[in-house]
Coordinates of C-alpha atoms and ligand atoms in Angstrom, one line a residue:
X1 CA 42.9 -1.2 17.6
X2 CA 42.4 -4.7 17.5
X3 CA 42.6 -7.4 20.2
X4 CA 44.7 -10.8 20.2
X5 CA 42.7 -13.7 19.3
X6 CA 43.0 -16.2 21.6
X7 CA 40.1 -18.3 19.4
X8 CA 41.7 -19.5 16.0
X9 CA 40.7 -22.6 14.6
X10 CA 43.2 -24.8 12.2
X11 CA 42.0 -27.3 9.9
X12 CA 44.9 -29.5 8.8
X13 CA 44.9 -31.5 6.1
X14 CA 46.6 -34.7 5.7
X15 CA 48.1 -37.1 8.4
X16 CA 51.5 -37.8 6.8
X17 CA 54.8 -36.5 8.2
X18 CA 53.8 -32.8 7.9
X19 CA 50.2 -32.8 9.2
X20 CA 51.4 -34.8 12.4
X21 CA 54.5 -32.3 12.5
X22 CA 51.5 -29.2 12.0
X23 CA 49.7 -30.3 14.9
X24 CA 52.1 -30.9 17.4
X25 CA 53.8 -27.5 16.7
X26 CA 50.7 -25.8 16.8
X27 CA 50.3 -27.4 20.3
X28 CA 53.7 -26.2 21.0
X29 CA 52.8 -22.6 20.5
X30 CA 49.8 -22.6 22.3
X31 CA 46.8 -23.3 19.9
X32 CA 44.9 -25.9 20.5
X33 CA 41.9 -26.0 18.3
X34 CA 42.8 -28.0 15.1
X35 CA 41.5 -31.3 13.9
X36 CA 43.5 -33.3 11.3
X37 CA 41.7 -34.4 8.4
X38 CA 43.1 -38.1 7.1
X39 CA 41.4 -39.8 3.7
X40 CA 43.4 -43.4 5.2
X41 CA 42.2 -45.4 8.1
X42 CA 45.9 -44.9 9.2
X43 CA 48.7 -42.0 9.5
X44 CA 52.0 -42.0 8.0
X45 CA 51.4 -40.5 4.1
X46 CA 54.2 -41.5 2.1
X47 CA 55.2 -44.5 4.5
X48 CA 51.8 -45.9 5.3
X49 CA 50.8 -45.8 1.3
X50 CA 54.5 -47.5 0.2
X51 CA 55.1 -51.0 1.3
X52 CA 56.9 -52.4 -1.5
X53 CA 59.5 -55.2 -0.8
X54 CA 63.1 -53.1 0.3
X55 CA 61.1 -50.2 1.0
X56 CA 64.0 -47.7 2.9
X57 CA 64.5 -43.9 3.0
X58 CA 67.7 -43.2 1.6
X59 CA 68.1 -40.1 3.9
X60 CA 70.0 -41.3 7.0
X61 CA 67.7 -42.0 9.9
X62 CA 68.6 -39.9 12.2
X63 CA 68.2 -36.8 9.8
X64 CA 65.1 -37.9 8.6
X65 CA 63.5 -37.7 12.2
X66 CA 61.9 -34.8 14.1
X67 CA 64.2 -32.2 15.4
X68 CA 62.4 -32.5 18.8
X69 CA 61.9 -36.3 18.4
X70 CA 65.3 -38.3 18.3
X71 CA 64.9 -42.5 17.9
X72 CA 67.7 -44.0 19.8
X73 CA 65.9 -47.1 17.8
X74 CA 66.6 -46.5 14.2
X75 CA 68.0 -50.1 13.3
X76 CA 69.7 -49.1 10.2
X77 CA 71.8 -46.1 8.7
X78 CA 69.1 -46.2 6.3
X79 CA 66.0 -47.6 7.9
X80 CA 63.0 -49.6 6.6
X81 CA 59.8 -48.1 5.7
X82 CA 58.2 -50.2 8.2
X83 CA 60.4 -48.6 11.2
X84 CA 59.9 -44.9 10.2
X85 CA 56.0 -45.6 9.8
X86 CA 56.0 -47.1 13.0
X87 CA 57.9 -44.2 14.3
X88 CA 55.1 -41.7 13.2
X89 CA 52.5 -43.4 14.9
X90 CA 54.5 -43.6 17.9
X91 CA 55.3 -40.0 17.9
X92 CA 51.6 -38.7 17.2
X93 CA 50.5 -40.8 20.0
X94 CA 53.5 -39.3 22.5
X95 CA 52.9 -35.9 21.5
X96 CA 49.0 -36.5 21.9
X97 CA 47.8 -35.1 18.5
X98 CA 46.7 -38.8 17.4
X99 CA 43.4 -38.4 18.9
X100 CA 43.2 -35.5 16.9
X101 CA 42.6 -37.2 13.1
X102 CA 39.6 -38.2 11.8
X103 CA 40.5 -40.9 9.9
X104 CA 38.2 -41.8 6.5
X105 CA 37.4 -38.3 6.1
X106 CA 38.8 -37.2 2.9
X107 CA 38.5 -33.3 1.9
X108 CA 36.8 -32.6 -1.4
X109 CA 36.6 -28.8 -1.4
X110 CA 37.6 -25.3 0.7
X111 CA 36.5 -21.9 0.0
X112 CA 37.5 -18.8 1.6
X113 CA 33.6 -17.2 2.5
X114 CA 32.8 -14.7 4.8
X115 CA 36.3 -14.8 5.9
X116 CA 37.0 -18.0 7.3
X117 CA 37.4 -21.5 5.4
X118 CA 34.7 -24.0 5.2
X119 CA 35.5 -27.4 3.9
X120 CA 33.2 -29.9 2.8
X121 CA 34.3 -33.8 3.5
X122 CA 33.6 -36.8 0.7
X123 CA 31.3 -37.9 3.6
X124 CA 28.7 -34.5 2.8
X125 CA 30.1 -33.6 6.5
X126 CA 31.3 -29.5 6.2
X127 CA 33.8 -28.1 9.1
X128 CA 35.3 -24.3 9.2
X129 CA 38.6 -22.9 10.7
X130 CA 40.9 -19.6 10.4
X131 CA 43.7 -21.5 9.0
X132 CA 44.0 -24.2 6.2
X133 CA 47.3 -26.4 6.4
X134 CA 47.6 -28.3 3.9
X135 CA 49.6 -31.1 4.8
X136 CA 48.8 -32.4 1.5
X137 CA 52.0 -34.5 0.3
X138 CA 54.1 -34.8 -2.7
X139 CA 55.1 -38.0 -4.0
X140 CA 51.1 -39.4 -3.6
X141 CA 49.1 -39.6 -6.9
X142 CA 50.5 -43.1 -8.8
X143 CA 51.7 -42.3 -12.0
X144 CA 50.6 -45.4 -14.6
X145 CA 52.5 -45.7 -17.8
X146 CA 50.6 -44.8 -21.1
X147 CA 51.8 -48.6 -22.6
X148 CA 49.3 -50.4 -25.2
X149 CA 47.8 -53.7 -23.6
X150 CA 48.5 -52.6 -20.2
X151 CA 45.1 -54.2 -18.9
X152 CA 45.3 -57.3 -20.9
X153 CA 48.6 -58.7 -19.1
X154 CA 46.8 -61.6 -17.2
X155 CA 49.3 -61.8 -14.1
X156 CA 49.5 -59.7 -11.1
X157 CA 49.9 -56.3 -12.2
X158 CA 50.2 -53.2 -9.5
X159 CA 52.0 -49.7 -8.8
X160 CA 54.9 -50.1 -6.8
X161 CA 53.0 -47.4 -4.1
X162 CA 49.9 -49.6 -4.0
X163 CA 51.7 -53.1 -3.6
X164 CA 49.7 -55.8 -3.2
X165 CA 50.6 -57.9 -0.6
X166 CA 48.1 -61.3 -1.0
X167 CA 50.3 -62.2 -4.8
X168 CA 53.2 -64.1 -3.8
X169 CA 56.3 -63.5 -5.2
X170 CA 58.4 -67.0 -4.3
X171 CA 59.3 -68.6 -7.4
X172 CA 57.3 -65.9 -10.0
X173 CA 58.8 -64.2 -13.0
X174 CA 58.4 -60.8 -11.9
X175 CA 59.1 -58.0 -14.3
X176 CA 59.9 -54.4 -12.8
X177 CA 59.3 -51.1 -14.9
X178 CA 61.2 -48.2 -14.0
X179 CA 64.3 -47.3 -12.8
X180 CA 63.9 -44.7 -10.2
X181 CA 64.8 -45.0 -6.6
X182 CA 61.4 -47.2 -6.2
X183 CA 62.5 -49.5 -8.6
X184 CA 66.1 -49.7 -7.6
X185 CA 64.9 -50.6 -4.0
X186 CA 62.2 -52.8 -5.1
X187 CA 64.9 -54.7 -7.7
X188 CA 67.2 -55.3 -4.8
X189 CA 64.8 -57.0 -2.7
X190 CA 63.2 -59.2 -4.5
X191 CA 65.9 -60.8 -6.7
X192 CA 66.6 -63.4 -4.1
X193 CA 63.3 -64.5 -3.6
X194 CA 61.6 -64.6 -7.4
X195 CA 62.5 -67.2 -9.4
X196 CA 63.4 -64.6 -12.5
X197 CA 63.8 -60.6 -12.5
X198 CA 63.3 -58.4 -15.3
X199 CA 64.1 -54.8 -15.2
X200 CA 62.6 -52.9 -18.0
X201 CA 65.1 -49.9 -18.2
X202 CA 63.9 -46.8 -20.2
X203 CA 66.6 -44.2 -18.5
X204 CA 69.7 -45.7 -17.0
X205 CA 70.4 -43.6 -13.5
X206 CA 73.3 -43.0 -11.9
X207 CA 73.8 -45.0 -8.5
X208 CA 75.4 -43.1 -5.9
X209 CA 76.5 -46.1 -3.3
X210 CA 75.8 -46.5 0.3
X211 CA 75.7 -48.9 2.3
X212 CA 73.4 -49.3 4.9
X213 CA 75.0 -50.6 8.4
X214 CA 73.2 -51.3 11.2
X215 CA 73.2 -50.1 14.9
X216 CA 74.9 -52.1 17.4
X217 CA 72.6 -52.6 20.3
X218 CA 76.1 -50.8 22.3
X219 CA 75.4 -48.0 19.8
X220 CA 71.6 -47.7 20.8
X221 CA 72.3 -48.3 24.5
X222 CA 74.9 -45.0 23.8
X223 CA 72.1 -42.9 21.9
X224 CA 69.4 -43.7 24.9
X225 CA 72.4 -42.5 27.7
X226 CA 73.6 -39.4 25.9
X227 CA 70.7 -38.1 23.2
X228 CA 73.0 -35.2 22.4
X229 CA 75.3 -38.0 20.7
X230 CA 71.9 -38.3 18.3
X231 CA 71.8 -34.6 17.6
X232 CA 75.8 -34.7 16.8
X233 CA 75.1 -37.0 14.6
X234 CA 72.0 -35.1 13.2
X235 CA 74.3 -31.9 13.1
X236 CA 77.1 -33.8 11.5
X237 CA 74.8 -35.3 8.7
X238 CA 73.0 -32.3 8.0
X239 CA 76.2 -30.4 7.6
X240 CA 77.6 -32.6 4.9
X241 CA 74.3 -33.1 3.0
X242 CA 73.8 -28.8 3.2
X243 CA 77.6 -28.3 1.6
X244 CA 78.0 -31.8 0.3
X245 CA 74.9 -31.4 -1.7
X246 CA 72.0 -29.4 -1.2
X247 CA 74.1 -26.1 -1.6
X248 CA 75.5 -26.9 -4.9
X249 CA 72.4 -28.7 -7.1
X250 CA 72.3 -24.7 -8.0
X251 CA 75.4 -25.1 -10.1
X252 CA 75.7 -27.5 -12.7
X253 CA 79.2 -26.7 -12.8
X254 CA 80.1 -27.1 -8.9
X255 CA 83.4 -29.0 -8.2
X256 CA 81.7 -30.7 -5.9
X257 CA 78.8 -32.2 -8.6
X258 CA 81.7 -33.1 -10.6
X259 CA 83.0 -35.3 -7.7
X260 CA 79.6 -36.6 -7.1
X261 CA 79.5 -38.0 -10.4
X262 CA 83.2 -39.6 -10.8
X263 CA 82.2 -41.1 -7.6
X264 CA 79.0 -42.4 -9.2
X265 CA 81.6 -44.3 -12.5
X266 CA 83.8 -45.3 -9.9
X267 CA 80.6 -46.8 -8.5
X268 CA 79.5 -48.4 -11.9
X269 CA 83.3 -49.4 -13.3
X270 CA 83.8 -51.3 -10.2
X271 CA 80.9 -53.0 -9.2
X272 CA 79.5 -54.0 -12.7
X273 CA 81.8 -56.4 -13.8
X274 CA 80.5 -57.3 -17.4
X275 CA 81.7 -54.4 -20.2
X276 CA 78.6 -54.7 -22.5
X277 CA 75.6 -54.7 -19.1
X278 CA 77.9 -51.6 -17.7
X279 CA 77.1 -49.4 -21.1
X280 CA 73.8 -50.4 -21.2
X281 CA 73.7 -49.4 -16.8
X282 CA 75.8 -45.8 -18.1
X283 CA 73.4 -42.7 -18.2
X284 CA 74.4 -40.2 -20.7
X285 CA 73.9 -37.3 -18.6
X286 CA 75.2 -35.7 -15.5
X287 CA 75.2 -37.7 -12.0
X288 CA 72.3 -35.9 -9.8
X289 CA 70.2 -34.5 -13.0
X290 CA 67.4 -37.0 -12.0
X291 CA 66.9 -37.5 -8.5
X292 CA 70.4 -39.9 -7.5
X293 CA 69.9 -42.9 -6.2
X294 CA 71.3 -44.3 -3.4
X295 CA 71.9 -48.1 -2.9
X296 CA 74.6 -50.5 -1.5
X297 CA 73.2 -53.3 -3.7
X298 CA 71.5 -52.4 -7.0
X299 CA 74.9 -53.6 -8.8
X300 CA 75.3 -56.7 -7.3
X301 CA 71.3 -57.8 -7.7
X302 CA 71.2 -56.9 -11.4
X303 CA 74.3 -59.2 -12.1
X304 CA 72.3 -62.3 -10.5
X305 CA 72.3 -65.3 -12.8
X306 CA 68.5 -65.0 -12.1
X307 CA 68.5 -61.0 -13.2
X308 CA 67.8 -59.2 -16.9
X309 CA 68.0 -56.0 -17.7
X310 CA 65.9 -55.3 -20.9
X311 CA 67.0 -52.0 -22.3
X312 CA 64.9 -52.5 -25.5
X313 CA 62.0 -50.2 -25.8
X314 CA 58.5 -51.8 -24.4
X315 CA 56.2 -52.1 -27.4
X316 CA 53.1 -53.8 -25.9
X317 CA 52.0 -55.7 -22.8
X318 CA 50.7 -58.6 -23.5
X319 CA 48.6 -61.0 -21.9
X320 CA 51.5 -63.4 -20.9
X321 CA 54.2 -60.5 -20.8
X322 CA 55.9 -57.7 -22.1
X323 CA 56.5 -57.4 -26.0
X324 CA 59.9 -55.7 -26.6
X325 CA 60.4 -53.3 -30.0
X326 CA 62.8 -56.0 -31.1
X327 CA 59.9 -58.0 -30.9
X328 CA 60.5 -60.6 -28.1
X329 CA 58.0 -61.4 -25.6
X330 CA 59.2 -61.6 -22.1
X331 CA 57.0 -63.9 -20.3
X332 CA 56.3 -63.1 -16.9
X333 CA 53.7 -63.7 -13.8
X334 CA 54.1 -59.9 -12.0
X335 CA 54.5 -57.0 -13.6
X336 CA 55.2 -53.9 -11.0
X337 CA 55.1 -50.5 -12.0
X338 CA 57.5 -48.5 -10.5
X339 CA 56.9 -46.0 -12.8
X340 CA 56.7 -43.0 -10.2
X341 CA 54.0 -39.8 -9.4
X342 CA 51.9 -37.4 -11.1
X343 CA 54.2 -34.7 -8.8
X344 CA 51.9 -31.6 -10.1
X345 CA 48.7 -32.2 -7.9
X346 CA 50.0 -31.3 -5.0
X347 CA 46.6 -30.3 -3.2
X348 CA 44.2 -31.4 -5.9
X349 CA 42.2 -33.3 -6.7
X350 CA 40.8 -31.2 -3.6
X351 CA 39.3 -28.0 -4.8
X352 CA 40.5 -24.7 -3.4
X353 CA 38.4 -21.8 -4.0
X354 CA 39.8 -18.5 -2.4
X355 CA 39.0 -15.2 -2.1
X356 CA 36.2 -13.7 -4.1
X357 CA 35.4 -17.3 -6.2
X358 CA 38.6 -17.8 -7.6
X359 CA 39.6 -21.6 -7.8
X360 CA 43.1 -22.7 -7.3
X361 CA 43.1 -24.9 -10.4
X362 CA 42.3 -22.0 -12.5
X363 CA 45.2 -19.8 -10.8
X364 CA 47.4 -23.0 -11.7
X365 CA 46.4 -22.7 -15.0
X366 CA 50.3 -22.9 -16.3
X367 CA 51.6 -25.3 -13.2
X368 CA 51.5 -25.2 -9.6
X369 CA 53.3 -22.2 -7.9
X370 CA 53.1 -20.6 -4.5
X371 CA 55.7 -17.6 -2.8
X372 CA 58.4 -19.1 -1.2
X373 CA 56.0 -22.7 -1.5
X374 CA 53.8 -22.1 1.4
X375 CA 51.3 -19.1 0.4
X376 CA 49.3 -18.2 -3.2
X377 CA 48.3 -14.8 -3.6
X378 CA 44.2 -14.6 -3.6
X379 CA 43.9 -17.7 -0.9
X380 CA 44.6 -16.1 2.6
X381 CA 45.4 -18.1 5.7
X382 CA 45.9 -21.2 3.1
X383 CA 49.5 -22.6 3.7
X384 CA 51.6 -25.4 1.9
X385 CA 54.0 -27.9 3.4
X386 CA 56.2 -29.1 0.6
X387 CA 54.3 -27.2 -1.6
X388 CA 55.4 -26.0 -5.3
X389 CA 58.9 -25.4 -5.3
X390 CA 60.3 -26.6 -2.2
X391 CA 63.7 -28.2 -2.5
X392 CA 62.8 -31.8 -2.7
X393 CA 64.7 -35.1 -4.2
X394 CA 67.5 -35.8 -1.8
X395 CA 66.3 -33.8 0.7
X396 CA 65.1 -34.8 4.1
X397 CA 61.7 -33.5 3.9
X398 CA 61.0 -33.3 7.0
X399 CA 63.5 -30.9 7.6
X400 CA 62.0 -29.2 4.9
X401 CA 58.7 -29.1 6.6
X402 CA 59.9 -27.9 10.1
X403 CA 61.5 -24.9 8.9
X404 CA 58.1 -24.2 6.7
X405 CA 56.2 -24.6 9.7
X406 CA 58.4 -22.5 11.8
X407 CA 57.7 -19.8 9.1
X408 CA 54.0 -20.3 9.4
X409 CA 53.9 -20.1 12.5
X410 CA 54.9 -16.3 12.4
X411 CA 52.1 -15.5 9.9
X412 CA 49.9 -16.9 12.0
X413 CA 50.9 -14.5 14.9
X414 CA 50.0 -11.5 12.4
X415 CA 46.3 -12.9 13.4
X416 CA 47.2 -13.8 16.3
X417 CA 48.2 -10.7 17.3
X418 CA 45.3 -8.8 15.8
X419 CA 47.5 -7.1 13.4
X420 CA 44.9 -8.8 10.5
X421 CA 42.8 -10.9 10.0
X422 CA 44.0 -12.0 6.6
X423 CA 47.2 -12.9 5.2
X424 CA 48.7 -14.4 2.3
X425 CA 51.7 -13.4 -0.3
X426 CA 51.2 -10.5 -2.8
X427 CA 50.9 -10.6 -6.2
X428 CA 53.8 -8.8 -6.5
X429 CA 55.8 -10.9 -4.5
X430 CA 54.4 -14.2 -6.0
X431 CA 55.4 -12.5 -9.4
X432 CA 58.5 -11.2 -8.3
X433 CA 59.5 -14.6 -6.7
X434 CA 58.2 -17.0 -9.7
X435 CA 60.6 -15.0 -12.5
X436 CA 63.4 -15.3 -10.3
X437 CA 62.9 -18.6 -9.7
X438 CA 62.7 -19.5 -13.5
X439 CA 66.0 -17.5 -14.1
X440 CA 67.7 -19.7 -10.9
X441 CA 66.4 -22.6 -12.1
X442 CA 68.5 -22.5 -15.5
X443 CA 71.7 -23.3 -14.1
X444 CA 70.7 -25.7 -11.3
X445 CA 72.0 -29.4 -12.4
X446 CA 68.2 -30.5 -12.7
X447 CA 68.4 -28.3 -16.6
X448 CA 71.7 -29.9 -17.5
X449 CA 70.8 -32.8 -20.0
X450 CA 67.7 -34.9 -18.6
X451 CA 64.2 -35.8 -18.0
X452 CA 63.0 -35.9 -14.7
X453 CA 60.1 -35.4 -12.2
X454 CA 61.6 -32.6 -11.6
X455 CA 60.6 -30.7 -14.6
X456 CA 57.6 -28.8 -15.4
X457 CA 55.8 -29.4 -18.8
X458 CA 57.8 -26.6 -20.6
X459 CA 61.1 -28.6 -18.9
X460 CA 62.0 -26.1 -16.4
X461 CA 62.6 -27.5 -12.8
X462 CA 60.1 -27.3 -10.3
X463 CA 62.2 -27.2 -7.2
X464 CA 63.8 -24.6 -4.7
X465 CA 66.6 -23.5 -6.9
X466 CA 68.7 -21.7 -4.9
X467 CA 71.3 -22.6 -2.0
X468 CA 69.8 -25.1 1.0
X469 CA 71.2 -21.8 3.3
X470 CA 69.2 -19.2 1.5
X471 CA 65.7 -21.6 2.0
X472 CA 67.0 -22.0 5.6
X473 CA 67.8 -17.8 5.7
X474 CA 63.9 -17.4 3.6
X475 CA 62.5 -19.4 6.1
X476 CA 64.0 -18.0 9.2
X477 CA 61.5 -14.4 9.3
X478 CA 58.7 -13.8 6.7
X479 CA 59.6 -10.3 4.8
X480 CA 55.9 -8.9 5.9
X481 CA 56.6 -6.0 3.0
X482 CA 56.0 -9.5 0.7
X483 CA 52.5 -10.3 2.4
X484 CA 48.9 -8.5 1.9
X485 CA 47.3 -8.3 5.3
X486 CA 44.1 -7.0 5.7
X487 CA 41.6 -6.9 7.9
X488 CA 37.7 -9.2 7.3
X489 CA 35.3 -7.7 5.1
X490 CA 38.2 -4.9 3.6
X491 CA 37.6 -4.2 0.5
X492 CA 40.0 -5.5 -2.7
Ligands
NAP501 P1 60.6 -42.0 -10.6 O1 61.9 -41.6 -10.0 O2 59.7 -40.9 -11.2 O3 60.9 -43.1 -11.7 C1 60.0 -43.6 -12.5 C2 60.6 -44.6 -13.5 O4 59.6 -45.1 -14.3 C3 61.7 -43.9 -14.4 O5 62.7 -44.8 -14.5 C4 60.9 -43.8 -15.7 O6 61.7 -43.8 -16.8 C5 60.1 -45.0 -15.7 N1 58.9 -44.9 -16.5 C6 57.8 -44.1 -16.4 N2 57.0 -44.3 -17.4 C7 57.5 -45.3 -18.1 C8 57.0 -45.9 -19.3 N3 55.9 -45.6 -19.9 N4 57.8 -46.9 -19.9 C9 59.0 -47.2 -19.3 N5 59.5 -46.6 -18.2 C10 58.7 -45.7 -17.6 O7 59.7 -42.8 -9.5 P2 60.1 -43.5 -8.2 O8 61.2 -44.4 -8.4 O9 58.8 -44.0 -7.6 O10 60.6 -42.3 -7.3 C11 59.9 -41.1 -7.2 C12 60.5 -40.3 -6.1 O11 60.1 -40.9 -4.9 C13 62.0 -40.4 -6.0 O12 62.7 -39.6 -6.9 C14 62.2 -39.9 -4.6 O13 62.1 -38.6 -4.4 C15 61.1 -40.6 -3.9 N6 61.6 -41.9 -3.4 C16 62.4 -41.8 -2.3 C17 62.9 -43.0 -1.8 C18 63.8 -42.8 -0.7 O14 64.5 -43.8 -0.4 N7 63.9 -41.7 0.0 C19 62.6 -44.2 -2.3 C20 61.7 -44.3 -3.4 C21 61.2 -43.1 -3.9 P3 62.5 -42.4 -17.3 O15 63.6 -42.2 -16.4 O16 62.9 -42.8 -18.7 O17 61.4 -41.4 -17.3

């Protein structure tokens, strides 16, 4: 018989949206020994490292927000990157986990010995807990294209995550590559303000539109009086994105998916008013294959007088520009990369070594997988938020997290509780789950025609591939039958 511990220890890494969302559940339930270990000088993840001009989340504001957090603020439908950053830092420092990070402290390596964790910091510094979170983030390690010449170009030249700010854009030629939501948002922006834009297309994308109104101060004033008119909304929006969307990715062949994408021609024959620039803005495969993007304005800016699309292949970068296949030169003074995220680090380059000296990279040997995306077989009391195969893309991510916490949280009470010591997935159930995810994942609309972040290097997706209700259902109880529990020092 074993007594409750009332002494666990959580070391949480990574101050983004999950880590802060970690700690103040864990305060919630009860625990309060946990430190937050940030690499930044600053919180936010995602929002503190993106700053690029037009900068939005294209989830609606009040959906992307904490459950127990409402904003009567949010300015916009769709609010600026700026806002929801701000937002963070205001809700670490209400729900008093703030003091919590140690900022600067980047986490090079944790091993599993003698039955807790020990980490090591960049700074030589070492810290143990129970529990690892890792809090770790998706969208985070810049992506930079593989183009010839790339260092000669002699202008500003930067990732459209790592903008730089001092290079002032008034009046430059400013040459965007990519065409993903970055870029879309980042194209937008700027037109007005740069003298030319030139949008280096590889992939058209389909453009789902939105437009992006903003709160009356009368509507604010209502939300502040009456928060439960903020949930509603919440409730209403999460309703339509769950059947509207997230429910149906699984089914290339959904009614609804077929709708989505007349809606995205309807978008692109009546808003693109030049025949020839609308074939070369018309993707050859199915609306939501790549991650859809959402904008209100993407049509409009790329039909400026000051605005080129260049569909040609990019043959070189050149000192003064970008060389083109057909072997014009397209002078510019910026280039921005907006050319998206090595998505398969997840946790690296932090190494993970679990139980009994086995390293997490070698266990990832064919691609990052984890059961259910929180737990790997082998690394106990380790958990992912947004880890491998959680249903990401147009999904409010936060939501995401909240119901992986919530699931956490009730493997944590197997320690809590004394029933173990120990607990991660099986390798049964990590084998079971992984070959029915790759049968799933054939028929989700992510395998229907298209390249994408989405896909794995054999071109399977990556992402939850079932319903939005069954990740919601998966995430409501752990299946204990699924997990090995054991007790410290048991034998293998
Ligand atoms: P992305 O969707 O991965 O797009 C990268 C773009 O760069 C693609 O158009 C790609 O072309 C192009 N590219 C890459 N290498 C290239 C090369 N060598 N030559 C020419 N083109 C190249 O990246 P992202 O736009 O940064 O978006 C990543 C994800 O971040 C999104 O899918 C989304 O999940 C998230 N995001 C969300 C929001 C939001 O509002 N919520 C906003 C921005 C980003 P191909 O298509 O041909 O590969």
């Amino acid at each position: 018989m074993t007594s409750a511990r009332t002494d666990l220890r959580f070391l949480i890494i990574g101050a983004g949206m999950s880590g802060i969302l970690s700690a103040i559940e864990l305060k919630k339930a009860g625990y309060d020994d946990f430190v937050i270990y940030e690499k930044a000088d600053r919180l936010g993840g995602t929002w503190r490292e993106n700053t690029y001009p037009g900068i939005a989340c294209d989830v609606p504001s009040h959906f992307y927000s904490y459950s127990f957090a409402p904003n009567p603020e949010w300015s916009h439908r769709f609010s600026p990157g700026a806002e929801i950053q701000a937002y963070f830092e205001e809700v670490a420092r209400r729900y008093e986990v703030a003091s919590r990070i140690r900022f600067g402290q980047e986490v090079t390596r944790c091993a599993f010995e003698g039955g807790c964790w020990k980490i090591e910091l960049a700074d030589g510094s070492t810290d143990e807990g129970d529990f690892v979170i890792a809090a770790t983030g998706v969208l985070h390690h810049p992506a930079y294209p593989d183009i010839a010449g790339l260092d000669s170009f002699a202008g500003a030249c930067f990732h459209s995550a790592r903008w730089d700010h001092d290079v002032a854009l008034a009046g430059k030629r400013v040459g965007v590559v990519g065409t993903g939501s970055s870029a879309i948002q980042i194209v937008s922006a700027l037109v007005d303000e740069v003298a030319e834009l030139t949008l280096f297309q590889r992939t058209p994308q389909w453009v789902a539109h939105a437009d992006n109104p903003a709160y009356s101060d009368e509507q604010k004033a209502e939300f502040r009086r009456r928060p439960e008119a903020m949930q509603e909304l919440r409730a209403q929006v999460s309703r339509a994105f769950t059947e509207g969307f997230a429910n149906v990715l699984i089914d290339a062949e959904s009614p609804v998916l077929q709708a989505i994408h007349q809606s995205c021609e309807a978008n692109l024959e009546n808003n693109v008013a030049d025949p020839a620039l609308r074939e070369r803005l018309r993707p050859t495969y199915r609306a939501a294959c790549k991650r859809l993007v959402l904008s209100g304005n993407f049509y409009d800016a790329i039909q400026r007088r000051n605005a080129k699309l260049v569909t040609e292949p990019i043959e070189r970068i050149e000192a003064s520009g970008v060389r083109t296949r057909d072997g014009r030169l397209h002078e510019l003074d910026v280039l921005v990369l907006a050319t998206g995220f090595r998505v398969d680090r997840f946790v690296r380059p932090m190494q993970v070594i679990g139980r009994n000296g086995i390293a997490l990279d070698d266990v990832w040997g064919d691609g990052p997988s984890a059961f259910l995306a929180i737990s790997v077989p082998g690394f106990p009391n380790f958990f992912m938020l947004n880890g491998p195969s959680s249903p990401v893309g147009n999904f409010s991510l936060i939501d995401v997290a909240e119901l992986q916490f919530a699931y956490v949280l009730q493997l944590v009470e197997q320690v809590r509780s004394g029933a173990c010591d120990e607990i991660c997935a099986s390798r049964d159930a990590m084998q079971r789950f992984e070959a029915e995810r790759k049968v799933a994942a054939k028929t989700t609309i992510w395998n229907s025609g298209c390249k994408s972040w989405y896909l794995d290097r054999n071109g399977l997706p990556t992402a939850w591939p079932w319903t939005f209700d069954r990740f919601r259902q998966e995430m409501s109880e752990p299946q204990l039958d699924d997990y090995e529990m054991r007790r410290r020092g048991a034998p293998a």
